Short mmCIF file of C-alpha atoms in Angstrom, two decimals:
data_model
loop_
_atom_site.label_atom_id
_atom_site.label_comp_id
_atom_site.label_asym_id
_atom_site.label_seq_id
_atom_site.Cartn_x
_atom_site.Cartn_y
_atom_site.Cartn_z
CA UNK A 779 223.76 61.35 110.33
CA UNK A 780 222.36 61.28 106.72
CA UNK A 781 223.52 58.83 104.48
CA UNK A 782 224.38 60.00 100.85
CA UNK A 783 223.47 56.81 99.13
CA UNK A 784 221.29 53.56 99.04
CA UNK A 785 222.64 51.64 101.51
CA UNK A 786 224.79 47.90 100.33
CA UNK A 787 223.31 45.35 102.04
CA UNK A 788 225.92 43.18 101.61
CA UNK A 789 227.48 45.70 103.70
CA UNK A 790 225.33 43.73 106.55
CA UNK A 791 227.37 41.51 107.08
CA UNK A 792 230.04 43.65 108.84
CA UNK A 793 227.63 44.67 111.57
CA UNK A 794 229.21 42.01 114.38
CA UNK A 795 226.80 39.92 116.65
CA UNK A 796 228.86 41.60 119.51
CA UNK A 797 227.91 45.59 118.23
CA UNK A 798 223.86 44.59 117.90
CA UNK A 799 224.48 43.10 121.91
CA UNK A 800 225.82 46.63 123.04
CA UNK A 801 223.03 48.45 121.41
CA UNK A 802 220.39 46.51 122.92
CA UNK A 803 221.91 47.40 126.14
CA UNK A 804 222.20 50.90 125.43
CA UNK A 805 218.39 51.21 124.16
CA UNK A 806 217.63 48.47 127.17
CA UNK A 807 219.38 50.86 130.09
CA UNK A 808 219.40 53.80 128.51
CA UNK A 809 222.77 54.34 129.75
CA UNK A 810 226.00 54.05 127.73
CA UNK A 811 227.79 53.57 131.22
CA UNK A 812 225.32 51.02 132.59
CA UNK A 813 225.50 49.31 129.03
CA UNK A 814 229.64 49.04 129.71
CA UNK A 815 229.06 47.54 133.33
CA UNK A 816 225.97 45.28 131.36
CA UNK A 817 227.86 43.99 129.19
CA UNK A 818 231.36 43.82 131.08
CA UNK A 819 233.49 46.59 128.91
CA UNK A 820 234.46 50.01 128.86
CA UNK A 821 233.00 52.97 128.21
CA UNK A 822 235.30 54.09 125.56
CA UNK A 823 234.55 50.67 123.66
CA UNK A 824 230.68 50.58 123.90
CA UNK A 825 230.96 54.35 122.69
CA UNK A 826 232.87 53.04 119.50
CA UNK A 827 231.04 50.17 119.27
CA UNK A 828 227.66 52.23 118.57
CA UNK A 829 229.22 54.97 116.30
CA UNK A 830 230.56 52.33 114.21
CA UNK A 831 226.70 50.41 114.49
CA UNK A 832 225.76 54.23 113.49
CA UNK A 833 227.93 54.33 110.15
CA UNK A 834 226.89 50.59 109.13
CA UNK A 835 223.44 51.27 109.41
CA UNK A 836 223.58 54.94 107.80
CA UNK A 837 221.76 56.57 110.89
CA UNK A 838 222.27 58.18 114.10
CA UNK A 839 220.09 55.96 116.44
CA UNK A 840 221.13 57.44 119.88
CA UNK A 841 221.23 61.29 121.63
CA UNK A 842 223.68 61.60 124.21
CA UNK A 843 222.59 63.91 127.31
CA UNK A 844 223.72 64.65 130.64
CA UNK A 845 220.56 62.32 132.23
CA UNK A 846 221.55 59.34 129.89
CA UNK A 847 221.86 58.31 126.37
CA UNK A 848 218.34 57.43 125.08
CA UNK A 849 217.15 55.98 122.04
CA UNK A 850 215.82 58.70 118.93
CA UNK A 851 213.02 57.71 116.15
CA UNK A 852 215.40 55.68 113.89
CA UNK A 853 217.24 54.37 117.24
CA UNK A 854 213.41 52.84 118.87
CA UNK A 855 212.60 51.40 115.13
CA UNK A 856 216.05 49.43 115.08
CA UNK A 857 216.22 48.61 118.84
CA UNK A 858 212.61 46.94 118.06
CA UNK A 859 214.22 44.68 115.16
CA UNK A 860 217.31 43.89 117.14
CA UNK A 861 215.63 42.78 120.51
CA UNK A 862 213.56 40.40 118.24
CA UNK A 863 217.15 39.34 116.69
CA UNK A 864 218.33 38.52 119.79
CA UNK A 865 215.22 37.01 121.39
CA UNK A 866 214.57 34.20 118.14
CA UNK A 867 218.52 33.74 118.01
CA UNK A 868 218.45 32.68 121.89
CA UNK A 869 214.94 30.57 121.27
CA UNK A 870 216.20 29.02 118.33
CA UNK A 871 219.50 27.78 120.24
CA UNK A 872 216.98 26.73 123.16
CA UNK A 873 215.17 24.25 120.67
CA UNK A 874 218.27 23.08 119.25
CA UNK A 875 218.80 21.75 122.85
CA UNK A 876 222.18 23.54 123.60
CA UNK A 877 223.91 21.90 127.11
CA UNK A 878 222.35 24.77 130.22
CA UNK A 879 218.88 25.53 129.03
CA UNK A 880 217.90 29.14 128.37
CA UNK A 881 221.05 30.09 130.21
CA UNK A 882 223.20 28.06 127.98
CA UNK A 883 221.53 29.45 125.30
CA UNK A 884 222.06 32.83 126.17
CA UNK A 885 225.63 31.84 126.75
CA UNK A 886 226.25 29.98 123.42
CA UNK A 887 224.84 33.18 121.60
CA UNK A 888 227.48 35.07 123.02
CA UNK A 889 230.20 32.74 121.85
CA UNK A 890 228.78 32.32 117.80
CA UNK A 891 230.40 34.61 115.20
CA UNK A 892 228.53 35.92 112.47
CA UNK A 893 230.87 34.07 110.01
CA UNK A 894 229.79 30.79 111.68
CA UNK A 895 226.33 31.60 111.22
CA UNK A 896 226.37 32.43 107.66
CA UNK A 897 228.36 29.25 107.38
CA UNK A 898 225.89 27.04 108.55
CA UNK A 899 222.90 28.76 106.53
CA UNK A 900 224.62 28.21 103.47
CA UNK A 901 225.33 24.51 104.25
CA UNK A 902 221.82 24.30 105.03
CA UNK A 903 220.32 25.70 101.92
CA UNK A 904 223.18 24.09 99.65
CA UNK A 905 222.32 20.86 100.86
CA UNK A 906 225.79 20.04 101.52
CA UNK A 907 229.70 22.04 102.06
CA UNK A 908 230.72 21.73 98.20
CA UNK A 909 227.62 23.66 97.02
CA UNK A 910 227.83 26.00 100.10
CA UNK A 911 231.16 26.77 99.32
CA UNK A 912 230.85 27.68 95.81
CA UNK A 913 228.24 30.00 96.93
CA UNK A 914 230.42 31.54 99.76
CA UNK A 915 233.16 31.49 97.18
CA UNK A 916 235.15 29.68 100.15
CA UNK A 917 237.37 26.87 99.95
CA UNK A 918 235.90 23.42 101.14
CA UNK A 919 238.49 23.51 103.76
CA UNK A 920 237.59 26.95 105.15
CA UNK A 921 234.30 25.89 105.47
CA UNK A 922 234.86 22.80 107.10
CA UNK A 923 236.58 24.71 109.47
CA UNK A 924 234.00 26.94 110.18
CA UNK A 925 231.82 24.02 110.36
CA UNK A 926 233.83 22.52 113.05
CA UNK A 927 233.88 25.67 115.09
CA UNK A 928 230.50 26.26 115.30
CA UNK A 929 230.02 22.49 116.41
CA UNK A 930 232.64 23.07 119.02
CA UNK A 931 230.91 26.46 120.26
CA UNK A 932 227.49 24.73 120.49
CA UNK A 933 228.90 21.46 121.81
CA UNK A 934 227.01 19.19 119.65
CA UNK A 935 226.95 17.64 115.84
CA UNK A 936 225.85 19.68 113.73
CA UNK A 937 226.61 17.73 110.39
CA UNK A 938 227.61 14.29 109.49
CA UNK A 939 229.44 12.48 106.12
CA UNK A 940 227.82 10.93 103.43
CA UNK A 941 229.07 9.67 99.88
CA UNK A 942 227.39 13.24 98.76
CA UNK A 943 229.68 15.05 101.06
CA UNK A 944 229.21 16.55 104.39
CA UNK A 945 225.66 17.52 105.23
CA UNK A 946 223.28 19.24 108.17
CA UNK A 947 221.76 16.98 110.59
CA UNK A 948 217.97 17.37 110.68
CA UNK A 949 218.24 19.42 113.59
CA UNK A 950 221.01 21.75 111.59
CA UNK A 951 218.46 22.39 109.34
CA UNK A 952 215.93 23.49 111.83
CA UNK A 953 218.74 25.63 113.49
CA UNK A 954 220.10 27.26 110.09
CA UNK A 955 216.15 28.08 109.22
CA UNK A 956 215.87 30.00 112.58
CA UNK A 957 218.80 31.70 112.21
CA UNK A 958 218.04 32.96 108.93
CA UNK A 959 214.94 34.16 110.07
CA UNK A 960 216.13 35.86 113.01
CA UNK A 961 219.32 37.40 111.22
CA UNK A 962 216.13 38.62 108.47
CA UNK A 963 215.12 41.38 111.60
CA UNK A 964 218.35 43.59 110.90
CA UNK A 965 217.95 43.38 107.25
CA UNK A 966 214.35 44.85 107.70
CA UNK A 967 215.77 47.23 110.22
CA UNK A 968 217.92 48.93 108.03
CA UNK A 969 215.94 48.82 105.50
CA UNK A 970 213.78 50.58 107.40
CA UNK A 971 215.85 53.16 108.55
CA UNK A 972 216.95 53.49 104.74
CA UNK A 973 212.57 54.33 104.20
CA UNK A 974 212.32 56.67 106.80
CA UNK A 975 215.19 58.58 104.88
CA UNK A 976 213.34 58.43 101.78
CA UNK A 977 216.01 56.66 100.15
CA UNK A 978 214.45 53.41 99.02
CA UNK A 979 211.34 51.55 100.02
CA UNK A 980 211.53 48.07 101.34
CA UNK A 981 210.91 45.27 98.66
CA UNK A 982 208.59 42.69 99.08
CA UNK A 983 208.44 39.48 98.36
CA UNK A 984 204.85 37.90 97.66
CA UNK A 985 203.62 34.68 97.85
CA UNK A 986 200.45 34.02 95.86
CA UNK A 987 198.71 30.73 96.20
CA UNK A 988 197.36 28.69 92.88
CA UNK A 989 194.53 30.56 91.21
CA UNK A 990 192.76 32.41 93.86
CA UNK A 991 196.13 34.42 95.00
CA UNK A 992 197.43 35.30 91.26
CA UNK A 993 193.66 36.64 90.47
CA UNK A 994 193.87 39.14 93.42
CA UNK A 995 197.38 40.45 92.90
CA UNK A 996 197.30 41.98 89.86
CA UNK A 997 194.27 44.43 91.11
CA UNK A 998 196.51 44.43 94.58
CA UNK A 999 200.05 45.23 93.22
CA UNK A 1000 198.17 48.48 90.82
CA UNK A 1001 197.13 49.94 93.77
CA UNK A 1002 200.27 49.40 95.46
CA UNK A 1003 202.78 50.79 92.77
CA UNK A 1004 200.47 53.71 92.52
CA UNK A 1005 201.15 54.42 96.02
CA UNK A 1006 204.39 53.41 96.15
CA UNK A 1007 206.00 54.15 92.43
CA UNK A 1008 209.89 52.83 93.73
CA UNK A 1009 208.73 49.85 95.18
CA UNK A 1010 209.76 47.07 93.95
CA UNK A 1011 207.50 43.60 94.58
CA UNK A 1012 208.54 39.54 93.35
CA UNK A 1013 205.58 37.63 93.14
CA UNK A 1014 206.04 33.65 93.06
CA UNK A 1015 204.20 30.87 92.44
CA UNK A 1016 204.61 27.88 93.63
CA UNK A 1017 202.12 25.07 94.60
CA UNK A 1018 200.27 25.40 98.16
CA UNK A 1019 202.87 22.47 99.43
CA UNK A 1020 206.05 24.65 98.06
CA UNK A 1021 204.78 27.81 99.14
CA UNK A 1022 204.29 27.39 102.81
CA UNK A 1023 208.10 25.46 103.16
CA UNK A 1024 208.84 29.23 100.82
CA UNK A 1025 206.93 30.86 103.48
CA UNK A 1026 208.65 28.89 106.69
CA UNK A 1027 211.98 29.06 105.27
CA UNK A 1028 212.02 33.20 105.05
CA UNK A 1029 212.21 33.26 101.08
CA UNK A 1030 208.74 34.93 100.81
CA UNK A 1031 207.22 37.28 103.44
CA UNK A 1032 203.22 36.85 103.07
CA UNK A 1033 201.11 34.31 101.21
CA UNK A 1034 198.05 35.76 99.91
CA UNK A 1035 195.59 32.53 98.78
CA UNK A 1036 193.71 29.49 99.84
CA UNK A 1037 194.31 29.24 103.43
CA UNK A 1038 195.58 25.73 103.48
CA UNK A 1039 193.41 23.32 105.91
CA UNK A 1040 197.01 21.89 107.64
CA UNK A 1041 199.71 24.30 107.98
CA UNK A 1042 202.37 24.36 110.50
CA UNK A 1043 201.83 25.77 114.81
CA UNK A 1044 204.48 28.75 113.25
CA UNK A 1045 202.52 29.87 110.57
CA UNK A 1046 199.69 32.71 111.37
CA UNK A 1047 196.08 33.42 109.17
CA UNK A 1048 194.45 36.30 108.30
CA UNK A 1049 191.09 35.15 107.04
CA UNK A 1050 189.86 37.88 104.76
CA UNK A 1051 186.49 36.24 103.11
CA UNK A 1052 184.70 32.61 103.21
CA UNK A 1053 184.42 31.54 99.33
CA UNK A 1054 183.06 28.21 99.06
CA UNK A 1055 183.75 25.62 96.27
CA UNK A 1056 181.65 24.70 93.12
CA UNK A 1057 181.87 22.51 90.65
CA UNK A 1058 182.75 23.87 87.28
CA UNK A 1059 182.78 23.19 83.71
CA UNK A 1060 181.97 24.46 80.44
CA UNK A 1061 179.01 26.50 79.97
CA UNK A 1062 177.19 24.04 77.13
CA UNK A 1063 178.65 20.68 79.48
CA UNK A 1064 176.03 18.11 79.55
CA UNK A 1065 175.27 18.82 83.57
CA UNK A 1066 175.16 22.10 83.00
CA UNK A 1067 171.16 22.08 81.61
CA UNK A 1068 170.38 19.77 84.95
CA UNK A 1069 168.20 20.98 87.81
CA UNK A 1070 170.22 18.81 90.00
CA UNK A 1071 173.67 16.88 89.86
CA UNK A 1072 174.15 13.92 92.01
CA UNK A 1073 177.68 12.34 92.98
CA UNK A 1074 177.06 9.64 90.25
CA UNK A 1075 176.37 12.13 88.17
CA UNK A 1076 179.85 13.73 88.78
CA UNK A 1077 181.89 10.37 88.94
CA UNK A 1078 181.12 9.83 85.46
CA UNK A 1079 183.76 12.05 83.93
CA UNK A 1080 187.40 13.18 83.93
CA UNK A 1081 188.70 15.54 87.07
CA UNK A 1082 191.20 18.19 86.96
CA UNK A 1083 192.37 18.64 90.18
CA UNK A 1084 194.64 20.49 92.76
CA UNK A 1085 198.28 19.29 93.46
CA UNK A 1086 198.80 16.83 96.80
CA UNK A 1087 198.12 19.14 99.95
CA UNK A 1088 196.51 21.89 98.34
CA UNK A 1089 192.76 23.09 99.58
CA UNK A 1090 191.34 22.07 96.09
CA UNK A 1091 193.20 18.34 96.53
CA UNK A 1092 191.52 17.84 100.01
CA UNK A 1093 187.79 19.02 99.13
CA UNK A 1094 188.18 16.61 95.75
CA UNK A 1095 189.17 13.75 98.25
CA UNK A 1096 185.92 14.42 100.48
CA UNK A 1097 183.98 14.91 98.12
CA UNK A 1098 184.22 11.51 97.18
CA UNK A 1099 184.66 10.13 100.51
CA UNK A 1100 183.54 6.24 101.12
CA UNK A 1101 183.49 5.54 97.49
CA UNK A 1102 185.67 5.58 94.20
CA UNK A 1103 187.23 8.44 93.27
CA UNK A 1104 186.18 9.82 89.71
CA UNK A 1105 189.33 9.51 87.26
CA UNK A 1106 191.78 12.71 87.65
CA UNK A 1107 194.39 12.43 85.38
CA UNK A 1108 195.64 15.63 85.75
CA UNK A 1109 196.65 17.84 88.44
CA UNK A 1110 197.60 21.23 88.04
CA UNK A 1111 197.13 24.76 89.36
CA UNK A 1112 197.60 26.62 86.65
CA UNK A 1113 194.29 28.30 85.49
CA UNK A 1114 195.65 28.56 81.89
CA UNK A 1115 195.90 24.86 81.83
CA UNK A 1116 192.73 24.49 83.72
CA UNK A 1117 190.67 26.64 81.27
CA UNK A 1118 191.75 25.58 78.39
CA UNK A 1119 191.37 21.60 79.49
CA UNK A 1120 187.90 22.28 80.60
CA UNK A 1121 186.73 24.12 77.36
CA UNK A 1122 187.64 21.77 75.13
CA UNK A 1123 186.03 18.70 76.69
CA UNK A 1124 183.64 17.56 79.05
CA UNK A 1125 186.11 17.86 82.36
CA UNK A 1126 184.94 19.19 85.61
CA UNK A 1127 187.14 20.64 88.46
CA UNK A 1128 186.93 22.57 91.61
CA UNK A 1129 186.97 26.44 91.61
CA UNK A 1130 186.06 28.38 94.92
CA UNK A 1131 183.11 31.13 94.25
CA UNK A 1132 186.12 34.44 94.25
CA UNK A 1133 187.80 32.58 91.29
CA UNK A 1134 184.26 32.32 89.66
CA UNK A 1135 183.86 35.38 89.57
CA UNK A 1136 186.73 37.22 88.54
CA UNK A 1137 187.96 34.44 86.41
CA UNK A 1138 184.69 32.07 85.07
CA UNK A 1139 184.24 33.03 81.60
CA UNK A 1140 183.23 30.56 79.37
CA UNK A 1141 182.25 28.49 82.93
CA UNK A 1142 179.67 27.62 84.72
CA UNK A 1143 178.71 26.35 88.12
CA UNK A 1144 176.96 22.88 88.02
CA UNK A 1145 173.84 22.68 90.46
CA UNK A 1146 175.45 20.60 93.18
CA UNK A 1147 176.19 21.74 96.48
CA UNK A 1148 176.71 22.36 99.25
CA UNK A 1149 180.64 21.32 98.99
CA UNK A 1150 182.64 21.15 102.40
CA UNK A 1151 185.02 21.98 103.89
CA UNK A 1152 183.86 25.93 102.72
CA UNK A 1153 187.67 27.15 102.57
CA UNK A 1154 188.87 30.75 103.83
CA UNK A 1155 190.69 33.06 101.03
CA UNK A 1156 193.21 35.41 103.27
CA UNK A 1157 197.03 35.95 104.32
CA UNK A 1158 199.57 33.63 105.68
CA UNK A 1159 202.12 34.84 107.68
CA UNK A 1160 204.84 33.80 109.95
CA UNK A 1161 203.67 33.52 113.62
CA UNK A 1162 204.62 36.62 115.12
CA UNK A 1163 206.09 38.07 112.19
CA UNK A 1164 206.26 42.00 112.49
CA UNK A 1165 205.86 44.07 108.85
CA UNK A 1166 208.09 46.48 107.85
CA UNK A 1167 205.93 49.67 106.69
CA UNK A 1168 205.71 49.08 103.23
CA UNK A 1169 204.65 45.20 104.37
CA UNK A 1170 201.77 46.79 106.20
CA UNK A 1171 200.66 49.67 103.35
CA UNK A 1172 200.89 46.03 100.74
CA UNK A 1173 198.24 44.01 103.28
CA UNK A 1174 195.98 46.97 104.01
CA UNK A 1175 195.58 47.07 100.12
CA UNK A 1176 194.83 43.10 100.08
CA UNK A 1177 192.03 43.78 102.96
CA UNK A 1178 190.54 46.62 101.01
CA UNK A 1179 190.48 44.79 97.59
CA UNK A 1180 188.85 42.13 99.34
CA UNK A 1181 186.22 43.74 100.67
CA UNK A 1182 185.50 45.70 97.68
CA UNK A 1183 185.08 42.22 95.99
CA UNK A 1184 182.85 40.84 98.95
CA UNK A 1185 180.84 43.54 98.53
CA UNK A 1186 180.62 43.22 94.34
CA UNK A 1187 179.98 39.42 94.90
CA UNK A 1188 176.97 39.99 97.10
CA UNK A 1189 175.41 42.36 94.99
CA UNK A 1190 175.82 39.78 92.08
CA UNK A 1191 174.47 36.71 93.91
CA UNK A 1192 171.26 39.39 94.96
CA UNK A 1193 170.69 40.69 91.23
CA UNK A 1194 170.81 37.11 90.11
CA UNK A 1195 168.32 36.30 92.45
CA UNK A 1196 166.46 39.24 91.69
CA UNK A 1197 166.40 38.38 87.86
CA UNK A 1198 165.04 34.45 89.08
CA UNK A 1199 161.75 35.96 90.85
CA UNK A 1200 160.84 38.02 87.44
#
């Protein structure tokens, strides 16, 4: 079964919770008869069930045969994102502490409509039911509704009043971000299913950290589109802080930057390349003609540095450890701002040896070192987070770009110490 057409995802949302449970058990048993008895229904039904699932989704994702009914190419990629559905929609219940454990978990799952779901998502990322509704293009009182359903299912508060309106408790929050993420695995899988077709390639959506992530892109996303002309990538840029709640939250698949020194236990790194940080300024700065720079030296003038959490913010803050800070008036990440501010005065700031290089002009690196902590430039994913294709073809290209510039930025630091010993 071909489709003829892109596929509407906002067509998603009439796959039920209920069809994405039978196929599971069909891919699981490999049976469409032990599937029935698994899941307490009859034959007939769990047949329609999955050639409904099949018409949503634009494939055929199981062959019937005498021995069974067993899973084909498409059926294996989309059984893969639905068990992982299933599996973070369970945990995420477990941590919200529904009544029964992991059994009551499994049993509440079973019980939530995907209509409740969505419901609560909204209200989470709203902030509150008015918004939410206005987004749903609901009426309050449909919402709240739906809001008190899902409480009743789960058997616990979910939201409480306020003069702002009704809003998610802090474990509602927690809740509506796991089940965003988790609902995020049939998205993928169709899109998927939609790639393998050749119909459209799965979009991505990049984070790129302060400075060191927007100078790799650019080299990162040519290569890309020339591999992949029909993709279609939205970079953002936030600051480190913003980013990784971006990241946590589902609204941007990978991070490519500063690995941050404190990130969360469900965040994973890929450390591509160790680039430690210098201290930068102008190229005719008065510390620039110095043999050596001392801390006194430094505290003397004005600091731009790194917003509050960011890798740049911390290695400012021990770098003056046990003393007075030097006066930093500004904090920004944007290199436009950065450059310009240090050209036209006597400023100093932080910039890690990869930014040096492929974005230094006019700069220079005062003779002061070395600087810890020596941060790690790389990808930041979601713990156990499983790429789509196209994810995987975008971070290949992000490991080869930055090995090509390992490679350039040793052969620099060698000729320059070549051109020293003449």
């Amino acid at each position: 079964m071909k489709s003829t057409k892109n596929y509407d995802f906002g067509a998603i949302d009439a796959i039920s919770f209920r069809q994405l449970r039978l196929f599971e058990s069909i891919g699981r048993l490999q049976s469409v008869r032990r599937a029935s008895e698994d899941c307490n229904l009859s034959q007939p039904a769990v047949t329609q069930s999955l050639s409904k699932l099949e018409v949503l989704v634009g494939a055929r994702l199981v062959e019937r045969r005498a021995s069974g009914s067993y899973l084909n190419k498409e059926g294996e990629a989309f059984y893969a994102r639905v068990s992982r559905f299933l599996t973070q929609f369970e945990e995420a219940l477990s941590v919200f502490n529904v009544e029964g454990g992991r059994n009551g978990a499994r049993s509440a799952a079973a019980r939530l409509l995907r209509s409740q779901v969505r419901v609560l998502i909204a209200i989470v990322e709203a902030g509150n039911i008015g918004p939410a509704a206005e987004q749903l293009c609901l009426s309050p009182a449909t919402l709240q509704r739906a809001a008190r359903d899902l409480e009743s299912n789960l058997r616990k508060p979910l939201f409480y009043r306020t003069a702002a309106g009704t809003v998610p408790t802090v474990e509602a929050i927690e809740l509506g971000r796991r089940f965003k993420l988790a609902l995020q695995e049939i998205e993928w899988g169709i899109r998927e299913l939609n790639a393998a077709q050749g119909e459209a390639i799965t979009p991505i959506t990049m984070g790129a950290m302060p400075l060191g992530g927007n100078v790799l892109l650019g080299a990162v996303l040519e290569a890309y589109l020339a591999r992949e002309p029909r993709a279609q990538v939205l970079v953002r840029n936030e600051s480190a802080v913003e980013m990784i709640k971006s990241l946590r939250a589902g609204d941007v698949d990978m991070v490519v930057g500063l690995i941050p020194a404190d990130t969360p236990d469900d965040l994973a790194h890929e450390a591509l390349t160790r680039t430690p940080h210098a201290i930068v300024a102008r190229k005719d700065h008065p510390l620039a003609a110095r043999e050596k720079v001392t801390l006194d030296d430094l505290a003397g003038y004005e600091w731009l540095v790194g917003a509050p959490g960011s890798s740049r913010r911390t290695c400012f803050a021990n770098l003056f450890e046990g003393r007075t800070e030097a006066r930093a008036p500004v904090a920004t990440s944007a290199l436009s701002i950065i450059k310009h501010l240090l050209k036209g005065s006597d400023r100093l700031t932080l910039m890690t040896s990869f930014e040096i290089q492929h974005e230094g002009e006019g700069l220079v690196a005062l003779p002061f070192g070395p600087i810890v902590p020596v941060p790690a430039f790389g990808i930041t994913t979601r713990a156990g987070w499983l790429p789509t294709r196209a994810h995987a073809m975008f971070m290949q290209i992000i490991r080869d770009q930055m090995a090509v510039s390992s490679v350039n930025a040793r052969l620099n630091a060698a000729a320059a110490l070549e051109m020293e010993s003449i």
